[in-house]
Short mmCIF file of C-alpha atoms (C1' of nucleotides) in Angstrom, two decimals:
data_model
loop_
_atom_site.label_atom_id
_atom_site.label_comp_id
_atom_site.label_asym_id
_atom_site.label_seq_id
_atom_site.Cartn_x
_atom_site.Cartn_y
_atom_site.Cartn_z
CA MET U 13 138.96 104.01 96.82
CA SER U 14 142.01 106.07 97.67
CA ASP U 15 142.91 107.10 101.18
CA THR U 16 141.97 110.66 100.37
CA GLU U 17 138.39 109.77 99.46
CA ILE U 18 136.00 110.51 102.28
CA ASP U 19 133.23 108.01 102.95
CA PRO U 20 130.02 110.00 102.33
CA LEU U 21 128.06 107.86 104.79
CA ARG U 22 130.15 108.33 107.93
CA LEU U 23 127.82 109.03 110.85
CA ASP U 24 130.40 111.22 112.56
CA ARG U 25 130.52 113.59 109.63
CA MET U 26 126.79 113.96 109.16
CA LEU U 27 125.20 117.27 109.91
CA CYS U 28 121.78 115.65 110.15
CA PHE U 29 122.98 113.42 112.97
CA ALA U 30 124.62 116.33 114.79
CA ILE U 31 121.27 118.11 114.71
CA TYR U 32 119.36 114.97 115.71
CA ALA U 33 121.71 114.35 118.64
CA ALA U 34 121.76 117.99 119.74
CA GLY U 35 117.98 117.95 119.78
CA HIS U 36 117.98 114.94 122.10
CA ALA U 37 120.58 116.60 124.30
CA PHE U 38 118.36 119.67 124.61
CA ASN U 39 115.48 117.44 125.57
CA ARG U 40 117.54 115.75 128.27
CA PHE U 41 118.72 119.11 129.54
CA TYR U 42 115.22 120.54 129.67
CA LYS U 43 113.54 117.47 131.13
CA PRO U 44 114.30 117.92 134.84
CA ARG U 45 113.60 121.65 134.60
CA LEU U 46 110.30 121.13 132.80
CA ASP U 47 109.31 118.20 135.03
CA ALA U 48 109.36 120.72 137.86
CA LEU U 49 106.72 122.69 135.95
CA GLY U 50 104.79 119.57 134.94
CA LEU U 51 105.53 120.18 131.25
CA THR U 52 107.04 118.31 128.34
CA TYR U 53 109.23 120.13 125.86
CA PRO U 54 106.58 120.46 123.11
CA GLN U 55 104.13 121.68 125.75
CA TYR U 56 106.69 124.29 126.77
CA LEU U 57 106.90 125.41 123.15
CA VAL U 58 103.12 125.81 122.99
CA LEU U 59 103.26 128.00 126.07
CA LEU U 60 106.08 130.12 124.62
CA VAL U 61 103.81 130.88 121.68
CA LEU U 62 100.73 131.59 123.76
CA TRP U 63 102.64 133.77 126.23
CA GLU U 64 103.52 135.93 123.23
CA GLN U 65 100.01 135.87 121.80
CA ASP U 66 97.01 134.34 123.52
CA GLY U 67 93.89 133.09 121.75
CA LEU U 68 95.59 131.62 118.70
CA SER U 69 93.86 128.95 116.65
CA ILE U 70 95.11 125.38 116.39
CA LYS U 71 96.20 126.14 112.85
CA MET U 72 98.21 129.23 113.81
CA LEU U 73 99.86 127.33 116.65
CA GLY U 74 100.79 124.62 114.20
CA GLU U 75 102.27 127.11 111.76
CA ARG U 76 104.32 128.72 114.47
CA LEU U 77 105.72 125.40 115.73
CA ILE U 78 105.74 123.68 112.33
CA LEU U 79 103.54 120.85 113.59
CA ASP U 80 100.29 119.49 112.15
CA SER U 81 96.90 118.98 113.73
CA GLY U 82 97.65 115.34 114.45
CA THR U 83 100.28 116.56 116.89
CA ILE U 84 98.77 119.81 118.14
CA THR U 85 95.25 118.57 118.85
CA PRO U 86 96.11 115.88 121.44
CA LEU U 87 98.95 118.05 122.81
CA VAL U 88 96.63 120.94 123.57
CA LYS U 89 93.96 118.59 124.91
CA ARG U 90 96.43 117.20 127.45
CA MET U 91 97.36 120.73 128.45
CA GLU U 92 93.68 121.62 128.80
CA THR U 93 93.19 118.59 131.05
CA ARG U 94 96.01 119.89 133.23
CA GLY U 95 94.22 123.20 133.54
CA LEU U 96 96.72 125.29 131.61
CA MET U 97 94.38 126.38 128.85
CA ARG U 98 90.87 126.33 127.51
CA ARG U 99 89.75 125.48 123.96
CA GLU U 100 86.87 127.42 122.46
CA ARG U 101 85.27 127.55 119.03
CA ASP U 102 85.43 130.89 117.26
CA HIS U 103 81.89 132.25 116.95
CA GLU U 104 82.77 134.07 113.73
CA ASP U 105 83.99 130.87 112.11
CA GLU U 106 82.90 127.66 113.73
CA ARG U 107 85.70 125.71 112.02
CA VAL U 108 88.42 127.33 114.07
CA VAL U 109 89.26 126.40 117.65
CA ARG U 110 90.99 129.10 119.67
CA VAL U 111 93.16 128.37 122.66
CA TYR U 112 93.16 130.66 125.69
CA LEU U 113 95.53 130.43 128.65
CA THR U 114 94.07 130.02 132.10
CA GLU U 115 95.46 131.94 135.05
CA GLU U 116 97.58 128.88 135.86
CA GLY U 117 98.92 128.76 132.33
CA ARG U 118 99.90 132.42 132.46
CA ALA U 119 101.46 132.01 135.90
CA LEU U 120 103.89 129.36 134.69
CA ARG U 121 105.72 132.02 132.70
CA GLN U 122 107.46 133.41 135.75
CA ARG U 123 108.74 129.99 136.69
CA ALA U 124 110.04 129.40 133.17
CA LEU U 125 112.13 132.56 133.03
CA SER U 126 115.18 130.95 134.61
CA ILE U 127 115.48 128.20 132.01
CA PRO U 128 117.14 130.18 129.21
CA LEU U 129 119.67 131.45 131.71
CA GLU U 130 120.49 127.88 132.69
CA VAL U 131 120.98 126.96 129.05
CA ALA U 132 123.29 129.90 128.56
CA GLY U 133 125.19 128.94 131.69
CA ALA U 134 125.55 125.29 130.73
CA THR U 135 126.75 125.96 127.20
CA ASP U 136 128.75 129.08 127.97
CA PHE U 137 128.59 130.00 124.32
CA ASP U 138 128.71 133.76 123.93
CA LEU U 139 125.53 135.38 122.70
CA ASP U 140 126.97 136.12 119.27
CA ALA U 141 127.95 132.49 118.74
CA ILE U 142 124.47 131.35 119.75
CA ASP U 143 122.88 133.85 117.40
CA GLN U 144 125.08 132.83 114.54
CA LEU U 145 124.38 129.15 115.12
CA ARG U 146 120.66 129.80 115.35
CA MET U 147 120.59 131.78 112.13
CA ALA U 148 122.59 129.15 110.27
CA LEU U 149 120.07 126.53 111.40
CA GLU U 150 117.13 128.66 110.33
CA GLN U 151 118.67 129.16 106.92
CA LEU U 152 119.31 125.43 106.67
CA ARG U 153 115.73 124.64 107.63
CA GLU U 154 114.39 126.99 104.98
CA LYS U 155 116.50 125.42 102.27
CA LEU U 156 115.52 121.90 103.30
CA ASP U 157 111.85 122.87 103.30
CA ALA U 158 112.11 124.82 100.03
CA GLY U 159 111.81 121.57 98.11
CA PRO U 160 113.51 120.41 94.92
CA ASP U 161 115.31 123.28 93.24
CA ASP U 162 113.28 125.92 94.96
CA ILE U 163 110.14 125.75 92.83
CA ALA U 164 109.31 129.47 92.91
CA GLY U 165 112.79 130.87 93.30
CA PRO U 166 113.45 133.99 95.33
CA GLY U 167 115.41 135.71 92.52
CA GLU U 168 113.18 136.63 89.62
CA ARG U 169 109.49 136.10 89.43
CA MET O 4 110.75 146.65 131.09
CA SER O 5 112.51 149.05 128.76
CA ASP O 6 112.38 148.73 125.00
CA THR O 7 115.98 147.62 124.97
CA GLU O 8 115.30 144.61 127.19
CA ILE O 9 115.01 141.41 125.21
CA ASP O 10 112.30 138.97 126.23
CA PRO O 11 114.22 135.83 127.22
CA LEU O 12 111.32 133.59 126.21
CA ARG O 13 110.87 134.62 122.59
CA LEU O 14 110.48 131.48 120.48
CA ASP O 15 112.14 133.12 117.48
CA ARG O 16 115.32 133.71 119.41
CA MET O 17 115.62 130.26 120.91
CA LEU O 18 118.44 128.05 119.76
CA CYS O 19 116.65 124.97 121.09
CA PHE O 20 113.71 125.66 118.79
CA ALA O 21 115.96 126.26 115.79
CA ILE O 22 117.49 122.84 116.41
CA TYR O 23 114.11 121.22 117.01
CA ALA O 24 112.71 122.69 113.79
CA ALA O 25 115.82 121.89 111.73
CA GLY O 26 115.57 118.29 112.93
CA HIS O 27 111.99 118.08 111.69
CA ALA O 28 113.01 119.67 108.39
CA PHE O 29 115.71 117.05 107.93
CA ASN O 30 113.15 114.36 108.62
CA ARG O 31 110.81 115.79 106.01
CA PHE O 32 113.65 116.05 103.53
CA TYR O 33 114.79 112.49 104.09
CA LYS O 34 111.34 110.92 104.17
CA PRO O 35 110.65 110.51 100.45
CA ARG O 36 114.24 109.38 99.84
CA LEU O 37 114.13 106.84 102.67
CA ASP O 38 110.62 105.69 101.79
CA ALA O 39 112.12 104.55 98.50
CA LEU O 40 114.45 102.31 100.51
CA GLY O 41 111.72 101.24 102.93
CA LEU O 42 113.48 102.91 105.84
CA THR O 43 112.69 105.46 108.52
CA TYR O 44 115.30 107.99 109.55
CA PRO O 45 116.34 106.22 112.79
CA GLN O 46 116.55 102.96 110.85
CA TYR O 47 118.84 104.70 108.36
CA LEU O 48 121.05 105.78 111.27
CA VAL O 49 121.26 102.19 112.51
CA LEU O 50 122.38 101.11 109.06
CA LEU O 51 124.99 103.89 108.89
CA VAL O 52 126.51 102.47 112.06
CA LEU O 53 126.37 98.84 110.95
CA TRP O 54 127.79 99.61 107.52
CA GLU O 55 130.79 100.99 109.35
CA GLN O 56 131.01 98.11 111.79
CA ASP O 57 128.85 94.99 111.61
CA GLY O 58 128.04 92.73 114.55
CA LEU O 59 127.69 95.43 117.18
CA SER O 60 125.69 94.79 120.35
CA ILE O 61 122.46 96.59 121.17
CA LYS O 62 124.34 98.52 123.81
CA MET O 63 127.08 99.68 121.44
CA LEU O 64 124.47 100.69 118.88
CA GLY O 65 122.73 102.70 121.56
CA GLU O 66 125.94 104.42 122.60
CA ARG O 67 126.74 105.33 119.04
CA LEU O 68 123.26 106.79 118.38
CA ILE O 69 122.69 108.05 121.92
CA LEU O 70 119.50 106.03 122.27
CA ASP O 71 118.49 103.55 124.97
CA SER O 72 117.32 99.94 124.69
CA GLY O 73 113.67 100.98 124.83
CA THR O 74 114.20 102.60 121.45
CA ILE O 75 116.82 100.32 119.91
CA THR O 76 115.23 96.97 120.73
CA PRO O 77 111.93 97.42 118.87
CA LEU O 78 113.70 99.41 116.13
CA VAL O 79 116.10 96.57 115.38
CA LYS O 80 113.32 93.99 115.66
CA ARG O 81 111.34 95.80 112.97
CA MET O 82 114.43 95.88 110.77
CA GLU O 83 114.97 92.17 111.37
CA THR O 84 111.37 91.49 110.31
CA ARG O 85 112.10 93.36 107.09
CA GLY O 86 115.04 91.09 106.47
CA LEU O 87 117.76 93.71 106.85
CA MET O 88 119.52 92.14 109.81
CA ARG O 89 119.70 89.20 112.14
CA ARG O 90 119.88 89.31 115.95
CA GLU O 91 122.01 86.72 117.71
CA ARG O 92 123.07 86.19 121.33
CA ASP O 93 126.80 86.33 121.93
CA HIS O 94 127.97 82.86 122.94
CA GLU O 95 130.71 84.31 125.15
CA ASP O 96 128.22 86.43 127.09
CA GLU O 97 124.59 85.47 126.76
CA ARG O 98 123.44 88.87 127.97
CA VAL O 99 124.60 90.64 124.83
CA VAL O 100 122.67 90.55 121.59
CA ARG O 101 124.72 91.16 118.47
CA VAL O 102 123.23 92.48 115.26
CA TYR O 103 124.47 91.25 111.88
CA LEU O 104 123.49 92.68 108.51
CA THR O 105 121.95 90.37 105.94
CA GLU O 106 122.95 90.57 102.30
CA GLU O 107 119.90 92.77 101.73
CA GLY O 108 120.95 95.07 104.55
CA ARG O 109 124.43 95.43 103.11
CA ALA O 110 123.06 95.97 99.61
CA LEU O 111 121.05 99.01 100.66
CA ARG O 112 124.27 100.93 101.15
CA GLN O 113 124.73 101.50 97.44
CA ARG O 114 121.25 102.95 97.15
CA ALA O 115 121.87 105.28 100.10
CA LEU O 116 125.00 106.85 98.67
CA SER O 117 123.13 109.50 96.72
CA ILE O 118 121.33 110.94 99.74
CA PRO O 119 124.17 113.02 101.21
CA LEU O 120 124.71 114.52 97.77
CA GLU O 121 121.07 115.54 97.63
CA VAL O 122 121.36 117.18 101.04
CA ALA O 123 124.42 119.08 99.89
CA GLY O 124 122.62 120.12 96.73
CA ALA O 125 119.47 121.26 98.51
CA THR O 126 121.27 123.32 101.14
CA ASP O 127 124.08 124.55 98.90
CA PHE O 128 126.12 125.30 102.00
CA ASP O 129 129.79 124.97 101.22
CA LEU O 130 131.54 122.07 102.90
CA ASP O 131 133.41 124.30 105.33
CA ALA O 132 130.20 125.91 106.54
CA ILE O 133 128.62 122.49 107.06
CA ASP O 134 131.65 121.29 108.97
CA GLN O 135 131.70 124.36 111.16
CA LEU O 136 128.00 124.06 111.90
CA ARG O 137 128.34 120.38 112.70
CA MET O 138 131.24 120.94 115.06
CA ALA O 139 129.44 123.75 116.86
CA LEU O 140 126.47 121.43 117.39
CA GLU O 141 128.69 118.64 118.68
CA GLN O 142 130.30 121.01 121.14
CA LEU O 143 126.89 122.23 122.21
CA ARG O 144 125.66 118.67 122.70
CA GLU O 145 128.65 117.80 124.85
CA LYS O 146 128.13 120.80 127.08
CA LEU O 147 124.44 120.09 127.48
CA ASP O 148 125.18 116.48 128.35
CA ALA O 149 128.09 117.34 130.64
CA GLY O 150 125.64 118.10 133.41
CA PRO O 151 125.74 120.72 136.15
CA ASP O 152 129.12 122.41 136.31
CA ASP O 153 130.91 119.79 134.27
CA ILE O 154 131.54 117.18 136.96
CA ALA O 155 134.84 115.80 135.62
CA GLY O 156 136.12 118.71 133.58
CA PRO O 157 137.75 118.18 130.18
CA GLY O 158 140.81 120.35 130.94
CA GLU O 159 143.18 118.42 133.16
CA ARG O 160 143.08 114.75 133.96
"C1'" DA M 12 70.10 128.84 96.09
"C1'" DA M 13 72.54 124.39 94.99
"C1'" DA M 14 76.75 122.11 94.01
"C1'" DA M 15 81.63 121.91 94.22
"C1'" DT M 16 85.67 123.21 96.48
"C1'" DT M 17 88.39 124.68 100.26
"C1'" DT M 18 89.60 124.93 105.02
"C1'" DA M 19 89.93 123.63 110.15
"C1'" DG M 20 90.20 120.29 113.20
"C1'" DA M 21 89.84 115.51 114.85
"C1'" DT M 22 90.88 110.58 114.38
"C1'" DT M 23 93.58 106.43 113.39
"C1'" DG M 24 97.68 103.95 112.89
"C1'" DC M 25 102.60 103.48 113.05
"C1'" DG M 26 107.16 104.47 114.71
"C1'" DC M 27 110.15 106.62 117.61
"C1'" DA M 28 112.12 108.35 122.49
"C1'" DC M 29 112.67 107.70 127.13
"C1'" DA M 30 111.70 106.62 132.22
"C1'" DA M 31 110.99 102.88 135.12
"C1'" DT M 32 110.84 98.18 135.97
"C1'" DT M 33 112.04 93.37 135.37
"C1'" DA M 34 114.75 89.31 134.19
"C1'" DA M 35 118.78 86.95 133.11
"C1'" DA M 36 123.68 86.39 132.95
"C1'" DT M 37 128.21 87.55 134.59
"C1'" DT M 38 131.56 89.15 137.83
"C1'" DG M 39 133.38 90.01 142.33
"C1'" DT M 40 134.08 88.61 146.91
"C1'" DA M 41 133.94 86.38 151.23
"C1'" DT P 28 130.75 77.53 146.82
"C1'" DA P 29 127.43 80.82 147.76
"C1'" DC P 30 125.69 85.14 147.08
"C1'" DA P 31 125.70 90.09 146.38
"C1'" DA P 32 126.53 93.58 142.98
"C1'" DT P 33 126.79 94.77 138.29
"C1'" DT P 34 125.73 94.57 133.51
"C1'" DT P 35 122.77 93.82 129.41
"C1'" DA P 36 118.30 93.50 127.17
"C1'" DA P 37 113.59 93.44 127.16
"C1'" DT P 38 109.11 95.22 128.64
"C1'" DT P 39 105.61 98.65 129.87
"C1'" DG P 40 103.55 103.06 129.73
"C1'" DT P 41 103.28 107.91 128.19
"C1'" DG P 42 103.86 111.42 124.84
"C1'" DC P 43 105.15 113.16 120.64
"C1'" DG P 44 105.26 113.49 115.12
"C1'" DC P 45 103.25 112.73 110.90
"C1'" DA P 46 100.60 110.53 106.93
"C1'" DA P 47 96.12 109.45 105.64
"C1'" DT P 48 91.44 109.79 106.28
"C1'" DC P 49 87.19 111.78 107.91
"C1'" DT P 50 83.62 115.31 109.28
"C1'" DA P 51 81.79 119.71 109.46
"C1'" DA P 52 81.76 124.41 108.35
"C1'" DA P 53 82.65 128.13 105.25
"C1'" DT P 54 83.53 129.89 100.66
"C1'" DT P 55 83.29 129.92 95.75
"C1'" DT P 56 81.22 128.72 91.49
"C1'" DT P 57 77.52 127.99 88.67
#
DNA sequence: AAAATTTAGATTGCGCACAATTAAATTGTA
DNA sequence: TACAATTTAATTGTGCGCAATCTAAATTTT
């Protein structure tokens, strides 16, 4: 145990904790803004997806947000109760449930437009720095999700 | 709405979502490793703190992990039930509850040492890249938590 | 067509995460 | 000494997040 050895379990040096804590900080930052819209953060994410493409199935929503049906199903049901969307079985395939925004759900988009600007203002990171950070995190996420030793490697095949 | 305008609400471009998703990916990565130790990720964080400094109060634990008593109290109680730690009122100040590791709680540290190495192996980011990413996230977290217009600025004092 | 398999979604159970409230102990002050 | 203000935990209630399990519908195999 020399002085030059770095403790591998120091909280302050852990990337996972930095991500965990930054996620909470984002939540705290968003909360008052989303409260004004009557939304939680995951509900906001669902709307972001549906504003891009309405009528997605529960499964497609889950793939987009990387959440499973145990999370998405009650989440969407709460949003339906609040009148933001409507769930409807696909007549082509009765297994799939499609989610359609109501007028109220679509209307919220205008009120949400200011939020990214507030984030940019609060962090005052320049756009390049944000982009770089985001891409590093996406790369990290892919590697973590790739599993042990990248079963079907990207190189050869 | 020209082609060159970027939609400010695109999920794919959102830093908050990249952080949110990377946090989940870390959780998934850690889960099988922590299951082997009988721990959840937040419980692992509590141990990281106590391995560095035993006998902390609930409040100090919460400050370190940026969590409030509504999270810490039941979390620590579950860990006490599993025999990892013991809760004890401070005799100097009966309001504060101090948390002390048991022998079993201390012993887990050895078994946890391999986890950071596995993270490093899975991501194969070099140490500098990890450090840079971590510091960017810490800076981001501070700015998000600093509140509107940075009430008591960091510059002078 | 009947049986086996696959897929989509819902349900249950557990553990965070946090706001809001309450209770108890300590400190500050008249 | 009283008593108001502050501090520390605990409690309650709501909403994720995910594993495991279940049901029903569709697809594939035989």
